[in-house]
GROMACS .gro file of C-alpha atoms in nm:
model
  139
    1MET     CA    1   1.645  -1.753  -3.436
    2THR     CA    2   1.883  -1.471  -3.339
    3LEU     CA    3   1.876  -1.101  -3.265
    4ASP     CA    4   2.113  -0.846  -3.412
    5GLU     CA    5   2.288  -0.613  -3.165
    6PRO     CA    6   2.036  -0.321  -3.180
    7GLN     CA    7   1.748  -0.566  -3.140
    8ARG     CA    8   1.925  -0.733  -2.847
    9ARG     CA    9   1.988  -0.397  -2.674
   10ARG     CA   10   1.629  -0.288  -2.722
   11LEU     CA   11   1.496  -0.610  -2.575
   12GLU     CA   12   1.746  -0.597  -2.286
   13VAL     CA   13   1.655  -0.237  -2.201
   14THR     CA   14   1.279  -0.290  -2.236
   15LEU     CA   15   1.268  -0.605  -2.027
   16GLY     CA   16   1.508  -0.450  -1.776
   17LEU     CA   17   1.279  -0.149  -1.730
   18ILE     CA   18   0.976  -0.375  -1.681
   19GLU     CA   19   1.163  -0.597  -1.438
   20LYS     CA   20   1.286  -0.297  -1.237
   21ARG     CA   21   0.938  -0.146  -1.215
   22LEU     CA   22   0.780  -0.479  -1.116
   23ARG     CA   23   1.032  -0.516  -0.835
   24GLU     CA   24   0.962  -0.160  -0.714
   25LEU     CA   25   0.585  -0.214  -0.724
   26LYS     CA   26   0.611  -0.541  -0.536
   27CYS     CA   27   0.858  -0.409  -0.280
   28PHE     CA   28   0.700  -0.074  -0.205
   29TYR     CA   29   0.331  -0.126  -0.265
   30LEU     CA   30   0.219  -0.486  -0.271
   31SER     CA   31   0.427  -0.569   0.036
   32GLY     CA   32   0.222  -0.320   0.235
   33VAL     CA   33   0.533  -0.124   0.329
   34ASP     CA   34   0.481   0.234   0.219
   35PRO     CA   35   0.686   0.461   0.442
   36GLY     CA   36   0.470   0.754   0.340
   37GLY     CA   37   0.592   1.106   0.302
   38GLU     CA   38   0.489   1.464   0.359
   39LEU     CA   39   0.309   1.503   0.025
   40VAL     CA   40   0.262   1.151  -0.108
   41ARG     CA   41   0.107   0.857   0.066
   42VAL     CA   42  -0.011   0.549  -0.112
   43HIS     CA   43  -0.334   0.401   0.015
   44ASN     CA   44  -0.357   0.032  -0.067
   45ASP     CA   45  -0.713  -0.011  -0.179
   46LEU     CA   46  -0.654  -0.363  -0.310
   47THR     CA   47  -0.810  -0.665  -0.150
   48GLU     CA   48  -0.587  -0.943  -0.018
   49ALA     CA   49  -0.702  -1.159  -0.311
   50GLU     CA   50  -0.601  -0.888  -0.560
   51VAL     CA   51  -0.260  -0.850  -0.395
   52GLN     CA   52  -0.211  -1.227  -0.410
   53ALA     CA   53  -0.318  -1.244  -0.775
   54LEU     CA   54  -0.089  -0.957  -0.872
   55THR     CA   55   0.202  -1.108  -0.678
   56GLU     CA   56   0.159  -1.435  -0.867
   57LEU     CA   57   0.133  -1.253  -1.201
   58PHE     CA   58   0.443  -1.046  -1.120
   59GLU     CA   59   0.632  -1.365  -1.044
   60GLU     CA   60   0.510  -1.523  -1.368
   61MET     CA   61   0.623  -1.219  -1.565
   62GLN     CA   62   0.962  -1.240  -1.391
   63ARG     CA   63   0.991  -1.608  -1.489
   64ARG     CA   64   0.904  -1.527  -1.849
   65ILE     CA   65   1.161  -1.247  -1.858
   66GLY     CA   66   1.415  -1.498  -1.728
   67HIS     CA   67   1.313  -1.741  -2.001
   68LEU     CA   68   1.362  -1.475  -2.270
   69ARG     CA   69   1.697  -1.380  -2.120
   70ALA     CA   70   1.815  -1.740  -2.146
   71GLN     CA   71   1.658  -1.809  -2.486
   72PHE     CA   72   1.808  -1.504  -2.655
   73GLU     CA   73   2.123  -1.486  -2.441
   74LEU     CA   74   2.036  -1.139  -2.318
   75ARG     CA   75   2.298  -0.971  -2.101
   76THR     CA   76   2.225  -0.868  -1.748
   77GLN     CA   77   2.251  -0.492  -1.718
   78GLN     CA   78   2.473  -0.362  -1.441
   79ARG     CA   79   2.342  -0.047  -1.279
   80HIS     CA   80   2.565   0.146  -1.045
   81LEU     CA   81   2.395   0.308  -0.751
   82ARG     CA   82   2.619   0.615  -0.780
   83ARG     CA   83   2.484   0.684  -1.131
   84ILE     CA   84   2.123   0.624  -1.028
   85LEU     CA   85   2.161   0.862  -0.735
   86SER     CA   86   2.343   1.122  -0.944
   87ALA     CA   87   2.063   1.124  -1.202
   88SER     CA   88   1.801   1.158  -0.927
   89PHE     CA   89   1.982   1.444  -0.756
   90SER     CA   90   2.021   1.629  -1.087
   91PHE     CA   91   1.650   1.578  -1.151
   92PHE     CA   92   1.567   1.719  -0.806
   93TRP     CA   93   1.784   2.024  -0.874
   94SER     CA   94   1.623   2.088  -1.211
   95ILE     CA   95   1.259   2.056  -1.109
   96LEU     CA   96   1.313   2.262  -0.792
   97HIS     CA   97   1.458   2.544  -1.003
   98ASP     CA   98   1.148   2.526  -1.222
   99CYS     CA   99   0.928   2.598  -0.917
  100ARG     CA  100   1.099   2.927  -0.829
  101SER     CA  101   0.871   3.232  -0.839
  102GLU     CA  102   1.003   3.371  -1.169
  103LYS     CA  103   0.929   3.037  -1.336
  104LEU     CA  104   0.572   3.028  -1.206
  105ARG     CA  105   0.468   3.319  -1.425
  106GLY     CA  106   0.352   3.078  -1.695
  107THR     CA  107   0.083   2.952  -1.459
  108GLY     CA  108  -0.075   3.290  -1.391
  109ARG     CA  109  -0.019   3.598  -1.177
  110VAL     CA  110   0.257   3.545  -0.921
  111ASP     CA  111   0.227   3.700  -0.578
  112PRO     CA  112   0.538   3.923  -0.533
  113LEU     CA  113   0.583   3.790  -0.178
  114LEU     CA  114   0.667   3.446  -0.316
  115LYS     CA  115   1.014   3.574  -0.402
  116GLN     CA  116   1.077   3.626  -0.029
  117THR     CA  117   0.879   3.328   0.105
  118LEU     CA  118   0.890   3.046  -0.149
  119ASP     CA  119   1.224   3.103  -0.322
  120PRO     CA  120   1.441   3.084  -0.007
  121GLU     CA  121   1.278   2.754   0.089
  122LEU     CA  122   1.334   2.619  -0.262
  123ASP     CA  123   1.693   2.744  -0.249
  124ASP     CA  124   1.744   2.541   0.068
  125LEU     CA  125   1.608   2.230  -0.104
  126ILE     CA  126   1.830   2.298  -0.405
  127GLN     CA  127   2.130   2.326  -0.172
  128LEU     CA  128   2.036   1.994  -0.014
  129ALA     CA  129   2.018   1.832  -0.359
  130GLU     CA  130   2.362   1.975  -0.437
  131SER     CA  131   2.495   1.844  -0.103
  132MET     CA  132   2.359   1.499  -0.185
  133SER     CA  133   2.534   1.515  -0.518
  134ARG     CA  134   2.866   1.615  -0.356
  135VAL     CA  135   2.849   1.316  -0.121
  136ILE     CA  136   2.867   1.073  -0.413
  137GLN     CA  137   3.107   1.267  -0.635
  138ARG     CA  138   3.450   1.125  -0.684
  139GLU     CA  139   3.747   1.335  -0.779
   0.00000   0.00000   0.00000
């Protein structure tokens, strides 16, 4: 039983996305290490038994993904941190621009003072996103 190239790529990408997300969930949430932030904090409302059960199921899924990789000779995907960071910084830039006062009109009446209060703060965040991007750019 073999896969053609498009089938192989689809399976590699799908299983890679699942594997990546499982690792993130286990590392950041099930481990109990959530550094928290200004606007997002994750409260672990799972019992110790639930965490243990999920950890075991995550590991089983990882084993099964490994089995499929070997069985169908799936290639390990190489991800470069520079590209991951670049995509994230571009995303930050884009969504911050979409929060500027002129873009908020679609949500209702916009207080005219937002142009002087909100926009400069967003501009600073946009500049920081651009600075992050410059750090990883290569000429």
